Short mmCIF file of C-alpha atoms in Angstrom, two decimals:
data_model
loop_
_atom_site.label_atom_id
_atom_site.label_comp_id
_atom_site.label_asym_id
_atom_site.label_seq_id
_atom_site.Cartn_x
_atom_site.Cartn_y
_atom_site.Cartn_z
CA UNK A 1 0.00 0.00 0.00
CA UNK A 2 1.12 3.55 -0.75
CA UNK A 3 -0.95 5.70 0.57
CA UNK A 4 -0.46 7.63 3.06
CA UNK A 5 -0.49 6.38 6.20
CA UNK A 6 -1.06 7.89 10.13
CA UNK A 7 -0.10 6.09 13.96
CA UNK A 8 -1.97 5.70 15.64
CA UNK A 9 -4.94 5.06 14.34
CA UNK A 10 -6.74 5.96 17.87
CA UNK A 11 -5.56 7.40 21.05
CA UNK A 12 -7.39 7.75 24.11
CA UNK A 13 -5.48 10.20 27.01
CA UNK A 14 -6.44 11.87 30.10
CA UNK A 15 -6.94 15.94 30.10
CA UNK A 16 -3.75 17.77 30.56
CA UNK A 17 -1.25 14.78 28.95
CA UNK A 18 0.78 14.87 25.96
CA UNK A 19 0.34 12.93 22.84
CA UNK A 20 2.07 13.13 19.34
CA UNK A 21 0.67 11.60 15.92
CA UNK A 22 2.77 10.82 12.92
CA UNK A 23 1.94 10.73 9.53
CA UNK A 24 3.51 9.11 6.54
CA UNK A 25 3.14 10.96 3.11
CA UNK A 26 2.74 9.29 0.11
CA UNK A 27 6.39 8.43 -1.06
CA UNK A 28 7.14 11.25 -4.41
CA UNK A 29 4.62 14.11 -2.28
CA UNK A 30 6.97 17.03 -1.34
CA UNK A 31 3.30 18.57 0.07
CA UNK A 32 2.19 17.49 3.47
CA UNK A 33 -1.10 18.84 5.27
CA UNK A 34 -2.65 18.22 8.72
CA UNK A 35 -6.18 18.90 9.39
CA UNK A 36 -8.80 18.17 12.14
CA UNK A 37 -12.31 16.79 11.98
CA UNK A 38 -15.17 16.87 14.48
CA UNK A 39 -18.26 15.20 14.59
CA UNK A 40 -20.21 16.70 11.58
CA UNK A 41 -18.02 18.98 10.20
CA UNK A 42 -15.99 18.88 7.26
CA UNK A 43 -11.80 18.81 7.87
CA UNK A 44 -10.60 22.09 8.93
CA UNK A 45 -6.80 22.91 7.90
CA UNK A 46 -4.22 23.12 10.35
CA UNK A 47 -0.71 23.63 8.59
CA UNK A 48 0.79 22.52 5.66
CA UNK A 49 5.04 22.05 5.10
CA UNK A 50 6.27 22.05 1.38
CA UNK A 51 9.74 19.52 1.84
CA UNK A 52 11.03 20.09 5.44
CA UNK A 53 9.64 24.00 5.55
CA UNK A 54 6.22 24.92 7.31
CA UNK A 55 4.30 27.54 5.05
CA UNK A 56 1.30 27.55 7.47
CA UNK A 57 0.12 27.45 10.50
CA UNK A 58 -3.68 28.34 10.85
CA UNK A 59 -4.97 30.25 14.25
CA UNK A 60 -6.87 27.05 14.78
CA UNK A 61 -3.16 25.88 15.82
CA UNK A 62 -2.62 27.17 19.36
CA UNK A 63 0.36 27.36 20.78
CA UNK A 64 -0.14 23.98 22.70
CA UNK A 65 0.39 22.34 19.22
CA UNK A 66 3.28 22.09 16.96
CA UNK A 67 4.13 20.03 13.79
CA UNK A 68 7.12 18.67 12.44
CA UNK A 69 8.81 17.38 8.88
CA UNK A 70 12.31 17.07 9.99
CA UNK A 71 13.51 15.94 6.57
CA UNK A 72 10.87 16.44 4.38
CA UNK A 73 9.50 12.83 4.43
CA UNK A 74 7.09 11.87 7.64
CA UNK A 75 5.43 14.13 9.71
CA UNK A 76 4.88 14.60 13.77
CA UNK A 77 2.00 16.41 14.96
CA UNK A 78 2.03 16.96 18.99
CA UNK A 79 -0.39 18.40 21.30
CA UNK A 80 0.91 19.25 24.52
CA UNK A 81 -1.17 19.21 27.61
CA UNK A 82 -4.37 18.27 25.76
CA UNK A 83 -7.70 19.44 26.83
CA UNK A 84 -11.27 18.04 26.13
CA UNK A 85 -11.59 20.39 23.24
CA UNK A 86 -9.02 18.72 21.38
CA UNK A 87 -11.25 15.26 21.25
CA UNK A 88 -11.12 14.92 17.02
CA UNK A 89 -10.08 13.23 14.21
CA UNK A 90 -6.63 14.07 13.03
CA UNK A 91 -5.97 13.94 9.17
CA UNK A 92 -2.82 14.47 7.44
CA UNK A 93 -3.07 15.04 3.38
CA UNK A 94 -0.27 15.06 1.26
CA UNK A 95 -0.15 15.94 -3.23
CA UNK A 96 2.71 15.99 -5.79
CA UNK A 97 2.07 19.50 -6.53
CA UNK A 98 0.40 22.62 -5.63
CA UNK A 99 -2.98 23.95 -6.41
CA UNK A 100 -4.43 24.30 -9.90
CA UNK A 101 -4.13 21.25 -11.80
CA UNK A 102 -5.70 17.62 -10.55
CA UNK A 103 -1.42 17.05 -9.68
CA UNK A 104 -2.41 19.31 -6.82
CA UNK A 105 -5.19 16.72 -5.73
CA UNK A 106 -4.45 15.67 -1.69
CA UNK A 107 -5.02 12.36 -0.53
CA UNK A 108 -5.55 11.62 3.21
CA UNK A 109 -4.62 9.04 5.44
CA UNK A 110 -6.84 6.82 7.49
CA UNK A 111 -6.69 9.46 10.52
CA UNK A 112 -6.14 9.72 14.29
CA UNK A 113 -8.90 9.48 16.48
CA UNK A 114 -8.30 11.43 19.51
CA UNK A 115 -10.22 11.12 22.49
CA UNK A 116 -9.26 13.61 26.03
CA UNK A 117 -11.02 12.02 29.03
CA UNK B 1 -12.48 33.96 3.92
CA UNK B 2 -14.32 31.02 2.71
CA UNK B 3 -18.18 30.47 2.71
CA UNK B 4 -18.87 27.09 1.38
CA UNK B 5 -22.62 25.57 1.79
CA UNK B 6 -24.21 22.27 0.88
CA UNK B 7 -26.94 20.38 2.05
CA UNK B 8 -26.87 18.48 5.42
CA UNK B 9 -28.84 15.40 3.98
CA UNK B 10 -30.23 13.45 1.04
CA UNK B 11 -32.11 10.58 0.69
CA UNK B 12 -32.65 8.38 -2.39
CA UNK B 13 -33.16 5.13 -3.39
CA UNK B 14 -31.33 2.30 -4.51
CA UNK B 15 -30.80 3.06 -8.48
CA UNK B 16 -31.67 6.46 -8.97
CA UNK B 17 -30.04 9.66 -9.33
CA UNK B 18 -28.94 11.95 -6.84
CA UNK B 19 -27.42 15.51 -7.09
CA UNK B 20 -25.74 17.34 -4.41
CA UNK B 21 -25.14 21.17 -4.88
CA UNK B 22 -22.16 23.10 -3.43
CA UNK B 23 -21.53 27.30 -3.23
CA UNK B 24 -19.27 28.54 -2.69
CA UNK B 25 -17.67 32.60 -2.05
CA UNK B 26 -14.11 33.02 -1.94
CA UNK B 27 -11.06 34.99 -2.01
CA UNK B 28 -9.65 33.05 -5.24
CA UNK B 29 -10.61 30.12 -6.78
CA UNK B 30 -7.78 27.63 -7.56
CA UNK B 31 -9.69 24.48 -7.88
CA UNK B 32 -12.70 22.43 -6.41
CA UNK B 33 -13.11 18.84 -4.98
CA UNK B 34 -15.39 16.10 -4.11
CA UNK B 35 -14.50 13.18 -1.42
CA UNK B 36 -16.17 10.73 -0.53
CA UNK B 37 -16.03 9.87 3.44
CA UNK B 38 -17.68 6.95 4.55
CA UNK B 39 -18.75 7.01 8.75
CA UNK B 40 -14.80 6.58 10.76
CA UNK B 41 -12.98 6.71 7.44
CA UNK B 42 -10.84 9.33 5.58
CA UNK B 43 -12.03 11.10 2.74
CA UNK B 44 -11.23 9.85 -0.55
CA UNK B 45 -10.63 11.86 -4.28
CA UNK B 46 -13.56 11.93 -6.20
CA UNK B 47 -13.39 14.95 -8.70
CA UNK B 48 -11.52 17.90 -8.78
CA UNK B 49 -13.06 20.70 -11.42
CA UNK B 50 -10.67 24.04 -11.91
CA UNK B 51 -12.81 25.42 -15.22
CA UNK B 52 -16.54 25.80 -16.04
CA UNK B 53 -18.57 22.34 -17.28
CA UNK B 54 -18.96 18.45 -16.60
CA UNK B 55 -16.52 16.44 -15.45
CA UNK B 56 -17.55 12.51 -15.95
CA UNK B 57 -16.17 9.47 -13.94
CA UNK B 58 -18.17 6.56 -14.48
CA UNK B 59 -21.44 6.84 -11.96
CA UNK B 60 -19.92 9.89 -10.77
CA UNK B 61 -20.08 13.43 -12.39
CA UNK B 62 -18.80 16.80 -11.33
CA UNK B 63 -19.99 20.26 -12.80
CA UNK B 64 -18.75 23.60 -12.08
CA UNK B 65 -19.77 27.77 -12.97
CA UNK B 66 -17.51 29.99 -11.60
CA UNK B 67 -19.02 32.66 -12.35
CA UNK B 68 -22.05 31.33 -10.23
CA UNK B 69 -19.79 30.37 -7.26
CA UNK B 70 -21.65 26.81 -8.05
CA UNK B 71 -20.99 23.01 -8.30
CA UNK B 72 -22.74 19.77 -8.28
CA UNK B 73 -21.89 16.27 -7.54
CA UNK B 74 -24.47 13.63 -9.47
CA UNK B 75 -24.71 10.01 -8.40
CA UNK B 76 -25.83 8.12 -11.09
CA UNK B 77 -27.42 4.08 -10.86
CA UNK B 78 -26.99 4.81 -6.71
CA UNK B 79 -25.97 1.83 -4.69
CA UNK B 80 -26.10 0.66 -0.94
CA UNK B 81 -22.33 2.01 -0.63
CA UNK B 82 -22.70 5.05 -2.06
CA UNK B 83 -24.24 5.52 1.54
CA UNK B 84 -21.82 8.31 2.90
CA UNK B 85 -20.72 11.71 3.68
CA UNK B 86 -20.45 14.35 0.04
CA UNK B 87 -17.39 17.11 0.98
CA UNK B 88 -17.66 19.79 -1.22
CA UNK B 89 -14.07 21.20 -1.11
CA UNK B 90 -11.85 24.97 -2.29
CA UNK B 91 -8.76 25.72 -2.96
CA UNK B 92 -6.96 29.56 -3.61
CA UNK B 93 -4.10 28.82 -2.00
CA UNK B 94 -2.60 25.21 -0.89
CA UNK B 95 -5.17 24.14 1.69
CA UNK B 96 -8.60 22.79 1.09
CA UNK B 97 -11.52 24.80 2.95
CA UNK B 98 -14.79 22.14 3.33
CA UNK B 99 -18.31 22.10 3.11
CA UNK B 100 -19.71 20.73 6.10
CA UNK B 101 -20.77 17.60 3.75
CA UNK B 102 -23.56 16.18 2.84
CA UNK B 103 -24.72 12.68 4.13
CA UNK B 104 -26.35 10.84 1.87
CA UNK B 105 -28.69 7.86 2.79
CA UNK B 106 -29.48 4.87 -0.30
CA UNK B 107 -32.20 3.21 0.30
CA UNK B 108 -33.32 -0.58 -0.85
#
């Protein structure tokens, strides 16, 4: 399988703990994305990194969170001392290319479902 | 900002047609896409339009205006696993800005 792929797949942690997701792009994609999902909703973008460098951090992304492509291949996505808020599914996204032609398309891994007790 | 709307829910049975409409307001406009996202699963590709008209895909069609801030998704011959979320999706940048989605029930 080459798609992309995300660990773990669910995570269940206790209010105020730390937990970190990683995500494994699909192999040629220099374009990585991490979004969240709640209940309902459709994803809502949290950063993107183009090779190793992060373009984008949305305000969504408070300063208990930070994200990582240390050499352009996987990424880390950590939340640091998580509250009940943060209970979501985590989705990372990665294309070829950017936007503007179907090259730009993202395709998302199977997710992380968090859960803060 | 993005404004992107779509209905919550459809229902339709087994064979038939369905169409789910997306619009959408913008700051730029590089691109729109369909997934597909079944209940605990990631979304997957379905279309991606960037200029005006139909895009077909065997069951699956995708139709933009631009100038109407508009698209559709149409289901064609509908069957039990079509049964799933519709995320009407826009680009202007690098990241994708979502619909809320629209569930869509197939009925026997």
């Amino acid at each position: 399988d080459t798609g992309v792929s995300q660990d773990p797949r669910h995570k269940i942690t206790k209010r105020g703990q730390n937990v970190t997701f990683r995500c494994d792009p699909i192999s040629e994609h220099n374009r990585l994305y991490w979004y969240r999902q709640t209940l309902g909703q459709g994803p809502e973008f949290l950063t993107y990194f183009q090779n190793e460098a992060q373009l984008e951090k949305s305000r969504l992304l408070s300063d208990r969170f930070s994200a990582e492509r240390p050499k352009g291949s996987f990424s880390t996505l950590e939340i640091q001392r998580t509250e009940q808020g943060d209970s979501a599914m985590y989705l990372c996204a990665s294309s070829l290319k950017g936007p503007g032609s179907k090259s730009g398309t993202q395709y998302f891994g199977p997710g992380t479902r968090l859960l803060v007790l | 900002g993005q404004n992107i709307d779509q209905p919550t829910e459809m229902t339709a049975t087994e064979g038939a047609i369905v169409q789910i409409n997306c619009t959408y307001q913008t700051s730029g406009f590089n691109g729109l896409f369909w997934y597909q996202q079944h209940a605990g699963e990631a979304p997957t590709f379905l279309s991606y339009n960037v200029l005006d008209g139909l895009e077909e895909k065997g069951r699956f069609s995708s139709f933009l205006s631009r100038s109407k801030g508009y698209s559709y998704l149409l289901l064609k011959e509908l069957q039990m696993k079509d049964s799933a979320s519709y995320l009407c999706a826009v680009t202007n940048d690098y990241k994708l800005s979502f619909g809320a989605g629209t569930t869509v029930t197939v009925r026997a």
